[in-house]
Tab-separated table of C-alpha atoms and ligand atoms in Angstrom:
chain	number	residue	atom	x	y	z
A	25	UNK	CA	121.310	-18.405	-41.516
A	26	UNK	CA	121.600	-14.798	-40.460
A	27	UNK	CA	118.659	-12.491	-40.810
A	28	UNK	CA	117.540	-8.969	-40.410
A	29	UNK	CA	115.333	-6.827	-38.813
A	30	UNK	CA	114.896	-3.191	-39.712
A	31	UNK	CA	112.315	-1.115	-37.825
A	32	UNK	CA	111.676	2.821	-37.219
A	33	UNK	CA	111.978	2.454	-33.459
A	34	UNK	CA	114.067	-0.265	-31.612
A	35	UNK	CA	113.575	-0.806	-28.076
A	36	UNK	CA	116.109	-2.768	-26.293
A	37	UNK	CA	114.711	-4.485	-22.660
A	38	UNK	CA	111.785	-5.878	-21.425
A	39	UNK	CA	111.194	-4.446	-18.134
A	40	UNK	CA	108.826	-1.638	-16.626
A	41	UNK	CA	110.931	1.181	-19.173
A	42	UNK	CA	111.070	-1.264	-21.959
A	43	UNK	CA	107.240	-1.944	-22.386
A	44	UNK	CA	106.240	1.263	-21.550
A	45	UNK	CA	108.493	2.807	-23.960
A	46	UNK	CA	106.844	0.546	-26.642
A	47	UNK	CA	103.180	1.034	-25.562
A	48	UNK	CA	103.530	4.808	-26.353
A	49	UNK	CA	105.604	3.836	-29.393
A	50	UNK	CA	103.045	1.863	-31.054
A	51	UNK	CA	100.297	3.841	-30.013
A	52	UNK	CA	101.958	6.770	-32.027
A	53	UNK	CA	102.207	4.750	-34.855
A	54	UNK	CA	106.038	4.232	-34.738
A	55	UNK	CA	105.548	0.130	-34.200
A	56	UNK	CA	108.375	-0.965	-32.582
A	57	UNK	CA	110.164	-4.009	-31.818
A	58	UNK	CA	110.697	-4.879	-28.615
A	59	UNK	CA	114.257	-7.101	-27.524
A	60	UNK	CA	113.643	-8.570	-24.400
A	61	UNK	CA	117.277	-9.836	-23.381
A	62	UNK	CA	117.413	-13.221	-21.217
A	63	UNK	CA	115.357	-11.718	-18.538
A	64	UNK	CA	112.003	-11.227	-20.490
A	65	UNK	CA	109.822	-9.071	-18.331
A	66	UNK	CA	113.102	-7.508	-16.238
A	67	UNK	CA	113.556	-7.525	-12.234
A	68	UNK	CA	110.209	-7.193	-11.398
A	69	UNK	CA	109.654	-10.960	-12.841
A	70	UNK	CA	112.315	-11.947	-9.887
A	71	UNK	CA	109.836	-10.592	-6.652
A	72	UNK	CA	106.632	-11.439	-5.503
A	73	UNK	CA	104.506	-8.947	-3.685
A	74	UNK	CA	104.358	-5.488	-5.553
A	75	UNK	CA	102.255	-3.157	-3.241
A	76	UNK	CA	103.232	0.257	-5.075
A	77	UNK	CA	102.531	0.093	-8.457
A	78	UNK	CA	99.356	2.463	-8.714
A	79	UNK	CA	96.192	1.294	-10.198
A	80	UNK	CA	95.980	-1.723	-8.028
A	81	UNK	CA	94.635	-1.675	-4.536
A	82	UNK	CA	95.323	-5.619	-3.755
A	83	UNK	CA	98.689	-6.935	-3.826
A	84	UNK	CA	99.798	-7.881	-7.322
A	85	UNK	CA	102.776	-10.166	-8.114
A	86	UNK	CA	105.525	-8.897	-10.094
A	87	UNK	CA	105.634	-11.887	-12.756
A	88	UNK	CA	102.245	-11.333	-13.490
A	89	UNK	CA	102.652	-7.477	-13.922
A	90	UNK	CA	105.061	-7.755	-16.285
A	91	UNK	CA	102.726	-9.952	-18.286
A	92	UNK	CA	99.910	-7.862	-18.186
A	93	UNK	CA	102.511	-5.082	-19.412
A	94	UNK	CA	103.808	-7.415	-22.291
A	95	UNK	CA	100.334	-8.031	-23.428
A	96	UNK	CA	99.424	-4.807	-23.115
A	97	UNK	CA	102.458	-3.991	-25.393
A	98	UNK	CA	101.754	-6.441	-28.156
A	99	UNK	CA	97.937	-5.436	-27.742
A	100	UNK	CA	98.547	-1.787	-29.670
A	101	UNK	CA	101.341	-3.041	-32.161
A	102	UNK	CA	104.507	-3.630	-30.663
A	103	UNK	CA	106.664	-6.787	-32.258
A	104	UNK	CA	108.111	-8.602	-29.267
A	105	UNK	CA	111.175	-10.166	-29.976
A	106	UNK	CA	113.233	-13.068	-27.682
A	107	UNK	CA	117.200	-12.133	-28.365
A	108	UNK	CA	120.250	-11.184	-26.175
A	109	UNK	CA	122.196	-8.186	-27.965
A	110	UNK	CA	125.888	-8.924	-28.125
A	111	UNK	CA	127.118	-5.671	-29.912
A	112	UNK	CA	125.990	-2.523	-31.141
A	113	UNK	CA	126.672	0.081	-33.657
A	114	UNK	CA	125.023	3.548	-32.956
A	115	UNK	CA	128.395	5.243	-35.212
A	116	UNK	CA	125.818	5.796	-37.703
A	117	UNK	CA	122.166	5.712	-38.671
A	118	UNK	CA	120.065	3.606	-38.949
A	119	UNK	CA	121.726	1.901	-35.735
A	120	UNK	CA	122.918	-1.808	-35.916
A	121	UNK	CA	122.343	-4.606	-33.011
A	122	UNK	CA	123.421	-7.696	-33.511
A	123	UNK	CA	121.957	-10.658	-31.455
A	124	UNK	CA	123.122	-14.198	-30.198
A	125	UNK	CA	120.472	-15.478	-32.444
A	126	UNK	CA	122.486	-14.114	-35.302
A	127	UNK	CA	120.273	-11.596	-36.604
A	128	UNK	CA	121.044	-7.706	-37.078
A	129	UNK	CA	118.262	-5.042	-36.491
A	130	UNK	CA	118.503	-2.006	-38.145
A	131	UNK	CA	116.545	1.002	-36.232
A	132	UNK	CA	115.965	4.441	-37.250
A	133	UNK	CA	115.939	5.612	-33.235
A	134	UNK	CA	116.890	3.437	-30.223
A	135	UNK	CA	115.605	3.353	-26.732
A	136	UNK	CA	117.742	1.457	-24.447
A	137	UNK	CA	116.070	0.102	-21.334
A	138	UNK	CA	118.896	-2.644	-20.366
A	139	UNK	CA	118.472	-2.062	-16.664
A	140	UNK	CA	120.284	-3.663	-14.353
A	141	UNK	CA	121.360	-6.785	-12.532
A	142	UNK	CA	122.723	-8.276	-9.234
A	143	UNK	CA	125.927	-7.210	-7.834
A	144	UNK	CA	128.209	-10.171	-6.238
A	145	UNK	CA	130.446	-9.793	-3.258
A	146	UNK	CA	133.420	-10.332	-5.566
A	147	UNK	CA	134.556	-13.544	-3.143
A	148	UNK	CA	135.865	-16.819	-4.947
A	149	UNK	CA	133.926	-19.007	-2.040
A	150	UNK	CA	130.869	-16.637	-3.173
A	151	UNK	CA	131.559	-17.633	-7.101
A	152	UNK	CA	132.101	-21.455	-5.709
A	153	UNK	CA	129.548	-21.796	-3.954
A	154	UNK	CA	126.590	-20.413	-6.603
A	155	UNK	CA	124.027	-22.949	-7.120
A	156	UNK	CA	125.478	-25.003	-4.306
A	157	UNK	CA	123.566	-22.392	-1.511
A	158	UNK	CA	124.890	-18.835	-2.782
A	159	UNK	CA	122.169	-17.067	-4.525
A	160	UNK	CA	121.052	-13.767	-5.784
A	161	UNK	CA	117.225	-13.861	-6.407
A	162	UNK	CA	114.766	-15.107	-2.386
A	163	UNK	CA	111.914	-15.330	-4.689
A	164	UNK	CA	113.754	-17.546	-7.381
A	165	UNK	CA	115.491	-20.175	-5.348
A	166	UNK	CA	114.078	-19.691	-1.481
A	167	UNK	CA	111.909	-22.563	-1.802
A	168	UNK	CA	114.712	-24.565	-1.892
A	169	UNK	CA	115.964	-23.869	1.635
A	170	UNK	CA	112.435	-24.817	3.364
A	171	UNK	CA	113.115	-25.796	6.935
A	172	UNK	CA	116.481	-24.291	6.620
A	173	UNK	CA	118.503	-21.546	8.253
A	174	UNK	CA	119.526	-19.154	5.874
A	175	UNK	CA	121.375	-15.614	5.550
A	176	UNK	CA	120.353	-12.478	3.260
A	177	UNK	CA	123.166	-9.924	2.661
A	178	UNK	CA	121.983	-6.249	2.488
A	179	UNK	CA	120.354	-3.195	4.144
A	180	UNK	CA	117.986	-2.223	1.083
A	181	UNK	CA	114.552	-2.885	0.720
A	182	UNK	CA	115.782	-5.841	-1.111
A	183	UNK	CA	117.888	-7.335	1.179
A	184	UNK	CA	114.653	-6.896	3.489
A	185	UNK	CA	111.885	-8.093	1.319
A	186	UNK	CA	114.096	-11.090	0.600
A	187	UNK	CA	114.273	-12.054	4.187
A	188	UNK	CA	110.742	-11.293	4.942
A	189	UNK	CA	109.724	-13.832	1.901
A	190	UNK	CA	111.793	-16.231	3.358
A	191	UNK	CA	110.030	-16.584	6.669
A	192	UNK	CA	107.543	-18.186	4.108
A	193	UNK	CA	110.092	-20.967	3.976
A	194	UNK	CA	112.375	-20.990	6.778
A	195	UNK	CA	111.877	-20.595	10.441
A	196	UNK	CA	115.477	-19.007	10.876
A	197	UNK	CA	116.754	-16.336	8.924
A	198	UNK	CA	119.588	-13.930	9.498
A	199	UNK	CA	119.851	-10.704	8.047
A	200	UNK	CA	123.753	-9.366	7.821
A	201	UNK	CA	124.436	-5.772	6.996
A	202	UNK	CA	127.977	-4.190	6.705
A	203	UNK	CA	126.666	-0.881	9.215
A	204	UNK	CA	124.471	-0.693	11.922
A	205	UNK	CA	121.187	1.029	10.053
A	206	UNK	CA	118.921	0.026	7.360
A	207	UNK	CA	118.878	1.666	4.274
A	208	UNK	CA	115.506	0.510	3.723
A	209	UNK	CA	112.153	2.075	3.819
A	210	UNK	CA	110.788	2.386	7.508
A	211	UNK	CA	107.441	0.107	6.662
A	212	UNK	CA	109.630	-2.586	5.492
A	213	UNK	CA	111.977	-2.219	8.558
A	214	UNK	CA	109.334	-2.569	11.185
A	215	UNK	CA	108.032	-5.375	9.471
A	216	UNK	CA	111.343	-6.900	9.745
A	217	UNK	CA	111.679	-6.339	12.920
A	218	UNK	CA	108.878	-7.728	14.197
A	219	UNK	CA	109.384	-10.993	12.350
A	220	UNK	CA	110.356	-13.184	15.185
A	221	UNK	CA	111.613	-15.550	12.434
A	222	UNK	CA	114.247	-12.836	11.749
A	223	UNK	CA	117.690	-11.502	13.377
A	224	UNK	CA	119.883	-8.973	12.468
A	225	UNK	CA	123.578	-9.040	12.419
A	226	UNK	CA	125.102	-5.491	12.246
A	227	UNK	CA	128.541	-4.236	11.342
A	228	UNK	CA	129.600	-7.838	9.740
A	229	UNK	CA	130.662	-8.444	6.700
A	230	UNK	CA	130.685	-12.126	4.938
A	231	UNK	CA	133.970	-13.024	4.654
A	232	UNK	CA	134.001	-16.423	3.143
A	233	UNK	CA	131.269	-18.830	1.844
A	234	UNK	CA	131.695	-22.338	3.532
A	235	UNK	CA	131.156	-25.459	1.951
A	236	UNK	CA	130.970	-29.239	2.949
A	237	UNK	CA	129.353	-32.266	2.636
A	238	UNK	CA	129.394	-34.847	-1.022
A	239	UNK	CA	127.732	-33.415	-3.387
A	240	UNK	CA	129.129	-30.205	-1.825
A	241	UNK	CA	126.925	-27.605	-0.785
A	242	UNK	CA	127.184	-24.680	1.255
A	243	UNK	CA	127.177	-25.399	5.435
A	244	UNK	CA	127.776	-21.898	6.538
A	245	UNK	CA	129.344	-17.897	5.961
A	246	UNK	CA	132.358	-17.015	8.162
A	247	UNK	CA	131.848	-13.269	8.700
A	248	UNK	CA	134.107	-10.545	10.336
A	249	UNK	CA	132.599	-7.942	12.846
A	250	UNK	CA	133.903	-4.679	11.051
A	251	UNK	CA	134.465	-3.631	14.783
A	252	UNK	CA	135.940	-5.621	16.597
A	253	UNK	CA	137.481	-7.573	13.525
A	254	UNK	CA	136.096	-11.186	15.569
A	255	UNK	CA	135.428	-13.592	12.871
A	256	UNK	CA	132.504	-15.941	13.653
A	257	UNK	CA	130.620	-18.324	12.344
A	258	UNK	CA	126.484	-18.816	10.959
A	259	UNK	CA	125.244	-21.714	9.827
A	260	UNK	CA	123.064	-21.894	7.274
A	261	UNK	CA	122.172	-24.080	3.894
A	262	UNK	CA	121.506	-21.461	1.912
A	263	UNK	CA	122.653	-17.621	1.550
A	264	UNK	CA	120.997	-14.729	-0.770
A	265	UNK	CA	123.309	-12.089	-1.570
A	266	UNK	CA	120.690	-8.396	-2.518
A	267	UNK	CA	123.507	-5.465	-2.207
A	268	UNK	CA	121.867	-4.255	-5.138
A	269	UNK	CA	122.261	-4.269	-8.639
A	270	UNK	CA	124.927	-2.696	-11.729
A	271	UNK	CA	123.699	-0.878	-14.602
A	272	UNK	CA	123.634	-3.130	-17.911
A	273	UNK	CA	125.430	-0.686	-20.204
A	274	UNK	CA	128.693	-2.817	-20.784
A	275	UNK	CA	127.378	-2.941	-24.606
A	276	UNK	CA	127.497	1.114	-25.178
A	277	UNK	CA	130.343	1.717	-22.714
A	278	UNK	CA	132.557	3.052	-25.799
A	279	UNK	CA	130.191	4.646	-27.682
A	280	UNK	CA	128.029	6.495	-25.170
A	281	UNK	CA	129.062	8.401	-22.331
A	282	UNK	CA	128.314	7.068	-18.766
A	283	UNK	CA	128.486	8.085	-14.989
A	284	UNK	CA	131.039	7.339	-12.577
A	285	UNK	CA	129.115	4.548	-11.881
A	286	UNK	CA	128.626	3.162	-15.326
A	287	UNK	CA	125.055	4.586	-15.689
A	288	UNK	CA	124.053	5.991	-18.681
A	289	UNK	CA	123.935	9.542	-19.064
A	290	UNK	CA	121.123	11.574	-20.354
A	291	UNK	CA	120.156	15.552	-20.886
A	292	UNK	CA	118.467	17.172	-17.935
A	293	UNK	CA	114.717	16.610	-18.115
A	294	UNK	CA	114.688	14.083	-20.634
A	295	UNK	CA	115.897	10.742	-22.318
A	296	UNK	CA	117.730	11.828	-24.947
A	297	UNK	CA	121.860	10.109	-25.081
A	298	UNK	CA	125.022	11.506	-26.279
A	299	UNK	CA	124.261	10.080	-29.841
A	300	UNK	CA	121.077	11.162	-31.152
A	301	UNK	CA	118.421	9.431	-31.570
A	302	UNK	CA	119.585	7.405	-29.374
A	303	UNK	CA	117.011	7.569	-26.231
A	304	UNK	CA	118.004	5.665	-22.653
A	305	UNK	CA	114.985	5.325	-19.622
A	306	UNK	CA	114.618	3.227	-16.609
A	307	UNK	CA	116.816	1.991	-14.415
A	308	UNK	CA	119.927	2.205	-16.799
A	309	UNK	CA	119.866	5.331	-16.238
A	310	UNK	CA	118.472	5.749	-13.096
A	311	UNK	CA	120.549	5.221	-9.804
A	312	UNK	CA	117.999	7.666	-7.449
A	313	UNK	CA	114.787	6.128	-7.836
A	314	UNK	CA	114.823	2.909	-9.150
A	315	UNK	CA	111.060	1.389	-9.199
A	316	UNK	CA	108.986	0.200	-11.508
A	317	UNK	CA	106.732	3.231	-11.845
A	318	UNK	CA	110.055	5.415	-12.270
A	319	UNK	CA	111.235	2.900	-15.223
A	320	UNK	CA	107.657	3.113	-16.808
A	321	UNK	CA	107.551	7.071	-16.643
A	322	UNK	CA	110.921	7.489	-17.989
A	323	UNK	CA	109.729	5.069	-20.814
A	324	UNK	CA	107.130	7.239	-21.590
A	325	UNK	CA	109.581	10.255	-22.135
A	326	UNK	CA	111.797	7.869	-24.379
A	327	UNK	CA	108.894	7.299	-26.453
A	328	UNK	CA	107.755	10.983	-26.977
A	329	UNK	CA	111.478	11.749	-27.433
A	330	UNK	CA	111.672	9.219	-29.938
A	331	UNK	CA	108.642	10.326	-32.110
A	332	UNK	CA	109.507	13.798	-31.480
A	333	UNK	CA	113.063	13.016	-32.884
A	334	UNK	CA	111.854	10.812	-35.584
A	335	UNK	CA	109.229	13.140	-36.784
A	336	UNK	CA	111.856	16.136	-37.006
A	337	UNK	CA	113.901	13.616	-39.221
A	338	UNK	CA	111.238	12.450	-41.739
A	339	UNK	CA	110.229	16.370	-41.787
A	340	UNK	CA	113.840	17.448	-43.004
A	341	UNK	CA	114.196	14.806	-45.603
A	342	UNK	CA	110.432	15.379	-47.127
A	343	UNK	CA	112.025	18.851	-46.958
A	344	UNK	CA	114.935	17.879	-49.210
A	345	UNK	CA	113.488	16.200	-51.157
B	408	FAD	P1	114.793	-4.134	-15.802
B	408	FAD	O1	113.547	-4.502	-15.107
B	408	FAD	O2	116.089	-4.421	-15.158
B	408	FAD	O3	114.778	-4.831	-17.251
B	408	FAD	C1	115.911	-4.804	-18.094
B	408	FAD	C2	115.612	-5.555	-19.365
B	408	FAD	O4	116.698	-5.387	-20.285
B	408	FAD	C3	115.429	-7.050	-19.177
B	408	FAD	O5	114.293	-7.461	-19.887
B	408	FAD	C4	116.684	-7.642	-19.815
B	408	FAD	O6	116.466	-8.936	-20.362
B	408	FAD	C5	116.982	-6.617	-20.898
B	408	FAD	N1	118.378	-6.608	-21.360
B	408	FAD	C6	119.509	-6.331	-20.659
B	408	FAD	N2	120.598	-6.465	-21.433
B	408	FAD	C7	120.161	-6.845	-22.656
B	408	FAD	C8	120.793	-7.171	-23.879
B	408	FAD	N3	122.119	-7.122	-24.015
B	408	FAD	N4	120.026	-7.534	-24.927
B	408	FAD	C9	118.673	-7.561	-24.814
B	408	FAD	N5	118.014	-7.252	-23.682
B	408	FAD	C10	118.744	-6.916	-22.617
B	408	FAD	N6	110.231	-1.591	-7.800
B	408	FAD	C11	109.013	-1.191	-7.406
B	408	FAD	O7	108.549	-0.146	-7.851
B	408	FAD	N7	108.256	-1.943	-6.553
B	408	FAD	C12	108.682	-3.111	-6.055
B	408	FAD	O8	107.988	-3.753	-5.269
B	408	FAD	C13	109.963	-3.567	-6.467
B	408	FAD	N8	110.432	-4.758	-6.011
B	408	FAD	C14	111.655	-5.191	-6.443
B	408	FAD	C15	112.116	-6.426	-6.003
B	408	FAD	C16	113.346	-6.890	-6.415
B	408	FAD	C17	113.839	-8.248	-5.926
B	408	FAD	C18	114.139	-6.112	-7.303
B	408	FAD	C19	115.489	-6.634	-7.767
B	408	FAD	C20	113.683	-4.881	-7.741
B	408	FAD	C21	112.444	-4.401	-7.320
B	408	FAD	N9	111.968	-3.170	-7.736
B	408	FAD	C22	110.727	-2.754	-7.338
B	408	FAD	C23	112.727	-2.336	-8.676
B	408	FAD	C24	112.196	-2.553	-10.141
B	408	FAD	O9	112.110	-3.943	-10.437
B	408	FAD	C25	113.115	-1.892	-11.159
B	408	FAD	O10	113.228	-0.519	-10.825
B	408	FAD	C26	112.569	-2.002	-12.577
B	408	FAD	O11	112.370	-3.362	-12.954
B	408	FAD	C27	113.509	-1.374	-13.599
B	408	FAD	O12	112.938	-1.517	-14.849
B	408	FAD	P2	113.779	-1.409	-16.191
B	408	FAD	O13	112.780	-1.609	-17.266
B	408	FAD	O14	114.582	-0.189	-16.194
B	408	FAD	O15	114.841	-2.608	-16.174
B	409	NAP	P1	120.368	-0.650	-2.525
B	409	NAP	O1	119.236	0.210	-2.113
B	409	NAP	O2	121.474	-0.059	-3.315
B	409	NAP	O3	120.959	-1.315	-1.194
B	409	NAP	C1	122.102	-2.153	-1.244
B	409	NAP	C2	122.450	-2.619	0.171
B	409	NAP	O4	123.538	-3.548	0.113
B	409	NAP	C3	122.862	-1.488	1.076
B	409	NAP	O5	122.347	-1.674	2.359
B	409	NAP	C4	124.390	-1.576	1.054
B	409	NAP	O6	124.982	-1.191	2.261
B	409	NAP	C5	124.621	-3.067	0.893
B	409	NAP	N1	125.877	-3.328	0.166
B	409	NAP	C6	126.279	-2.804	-1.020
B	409	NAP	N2	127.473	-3.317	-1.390
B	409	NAP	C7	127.840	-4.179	-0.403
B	409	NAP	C8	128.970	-5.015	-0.206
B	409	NAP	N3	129.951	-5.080	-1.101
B	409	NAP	N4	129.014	-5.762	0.909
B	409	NAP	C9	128.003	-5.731	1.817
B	409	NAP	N5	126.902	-4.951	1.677
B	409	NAP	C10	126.821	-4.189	0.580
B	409	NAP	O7	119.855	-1.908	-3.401
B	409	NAP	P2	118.463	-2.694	-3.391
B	409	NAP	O8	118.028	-2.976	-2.019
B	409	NAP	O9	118.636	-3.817	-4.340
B	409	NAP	O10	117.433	-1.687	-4.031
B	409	NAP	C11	117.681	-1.192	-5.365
B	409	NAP	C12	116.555	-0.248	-5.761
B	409	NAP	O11	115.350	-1.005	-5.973
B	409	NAP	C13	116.287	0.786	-4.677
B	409	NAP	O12	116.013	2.011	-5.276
B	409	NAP	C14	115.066	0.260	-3.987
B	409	NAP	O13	114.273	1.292	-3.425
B	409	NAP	C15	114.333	-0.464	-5.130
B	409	NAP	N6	113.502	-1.522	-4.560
B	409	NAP	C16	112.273	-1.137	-4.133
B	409	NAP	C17	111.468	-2.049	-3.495
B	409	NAP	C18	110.137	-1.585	-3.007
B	409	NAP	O14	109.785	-0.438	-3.273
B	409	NAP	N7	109.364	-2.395	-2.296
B	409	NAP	C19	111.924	-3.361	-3.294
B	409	NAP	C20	113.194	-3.717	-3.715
B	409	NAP	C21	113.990	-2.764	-4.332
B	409	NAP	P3	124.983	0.340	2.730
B	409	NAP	O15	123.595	0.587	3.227
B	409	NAP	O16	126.009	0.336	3.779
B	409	NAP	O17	125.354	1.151	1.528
């Protein structure tokens, strides 16, 4: 049976952005529902360690952050709700989302904190060999591969953080990058580096995921030095691909305008869309910065923008009236 949902402030996304959005949101009285999306708590809910989210001089883990966010959420008001938006309809007001669960929700203003997700090499052996030793997420599946060699593929701080977590598991683990530096930060980078558990491979590219064995599972990557052009082989059980991540704006990609690089596009200095009232924070929007604290901040600014916007609304019709 199909059902609806109609609130003053929908906020679309579960991450850092998401809940902050909604703290502020409820705490100005505009209780709003939150839409968390398959990945309930967002990226950080896929690492371990966070050591830079201020307020916290120990390590924290990011699972547990985004709890502590969530409750924190629900604490002053907020509605959290489990769906996966399929399609939206921001032609008009109040804006329409329709879910898988079936249900429509009808919001007065929108914040959209959709994020982003893993990018793929784009190789058929990659899309073969995924849950057979091709992965995307250390933290999710690295336990798997104890006692095994295995590859990450990457020069970010993810592709480092992921191979770092994996000495945890594996004595052996290779670290291929496409270039010859790091993009990562330099703390992470020495720490690499002096991980005797860890090599580098530089200028290689994966060219093909290798399987073998009944049930088949992956045996090694058959990478090309981008060089020379020498095609050689590593053998490992278990490869994590972290070349960093695509905006999640496929849903708005006719209705709002985006960046060359599909990322939503706000005004300078705030959150505020190409449709009003329609507000967009995080990283969604964000392809600088890209941290949690970033996401949360520009959720604060989605939430003022949103009460600011909502306000000037109910103020013109009271007006009419
Ligand atoms: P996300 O966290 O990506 O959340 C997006 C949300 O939108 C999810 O809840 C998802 O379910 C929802 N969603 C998407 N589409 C739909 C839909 N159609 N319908 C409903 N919901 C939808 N940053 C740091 O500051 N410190 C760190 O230590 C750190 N470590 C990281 C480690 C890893 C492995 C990764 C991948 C990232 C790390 N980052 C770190 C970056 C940080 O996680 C992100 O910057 C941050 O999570 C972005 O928050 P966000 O709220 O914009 O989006
Ligand atoms: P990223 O910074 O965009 O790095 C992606 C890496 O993958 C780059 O080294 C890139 O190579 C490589 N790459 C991209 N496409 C490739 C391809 N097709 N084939 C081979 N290699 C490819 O992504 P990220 O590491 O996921 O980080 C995303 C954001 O989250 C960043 O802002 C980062 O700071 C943040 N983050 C922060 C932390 C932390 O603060 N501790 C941890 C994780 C992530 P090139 O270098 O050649 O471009």
């Amino acid at each position: 049976m199909s059902n609806t949902i109609s609130s003053r402030l929908v906020v679309l996304g579960s991450g850092p952005a998401g809940y902050t959005a909604a703290i502020y949101a409820a705490r100005a009285g505009m209780a709003p529902i939150v839409i968390q999306g398959i990945q309930p708590g967002g990226q950080l809910t896929t690492t371990t360690d966070v050591e830079n989210y201020p307020g916290f001089r120990d390590v924290i883990q990011g699972p547990w952050l985004m709890e502590e966010m969530q409750a924190q959420a629900e604490h002053v008001g907020t509605k959290v709700v489990w769906d996966h938006i399929t399609s939206v309809d921001l032609s008009h007001r109040p804006f329409r989302l329709t879910g898988d669960s079936g249900t429509s929700y009808f919001a007065d203003a929108l914040v959209i904190a959709t994020g982003a997700q893993a990018k793929w090499l784009g190789l058929p052996s990659e899309e073969h060999m995924k849950g057979r030793g091709a992965s995307a997420c250390a933290t999710c599946d690295g336990f798997f591969y104890r006692g095994k060699k295995v590859a990450v593929i990457g020069g970010g701080n993810t592709a480092v953080e992921e191979a770092l977590y994996l000495t945890n598991h594996s004595h052996d683990v290779t670290l291929i990058h496409r270039r010859d530096s790091l993009r990562a930060e330099k703390i992470l980078q020495d720490r690499l580096f002096a991980n005797e558990k860890i090599k580098v491979v530089w200028d290689s590219e994966v060219v093909n995921f290798v399987g073998g064995g009944t049930p088949e599972a992956l045996v090694g990557l058959d990478i090309r030095n981008r060089n020379s052009g020498e095609i050689s082989r590593v053998d490992v059980e278990g490869a994590f691909v972290a070349i960093g991540h695509k905006p999640a704006t496929e849903l708005f990609a006719d209705q709002l305008e985006l960046d060359e690089d599909g990322y939503l596009k706000v005004d300078l200095g705030s959150t505020r869309t190409t449709i009003p009232g329609v507000f967009a924070c995080g990283d969604v929007m964000d392809k600088i910065y890209r941290q949690a604290v970033t996401a949360a901040g520009t959720g604060c600014m989605a939430a003022l923008d949103a009460e600011k916007f909502l306000a000037a609304q109910e103020y013109e019709a009271m007006a009419a009236e």
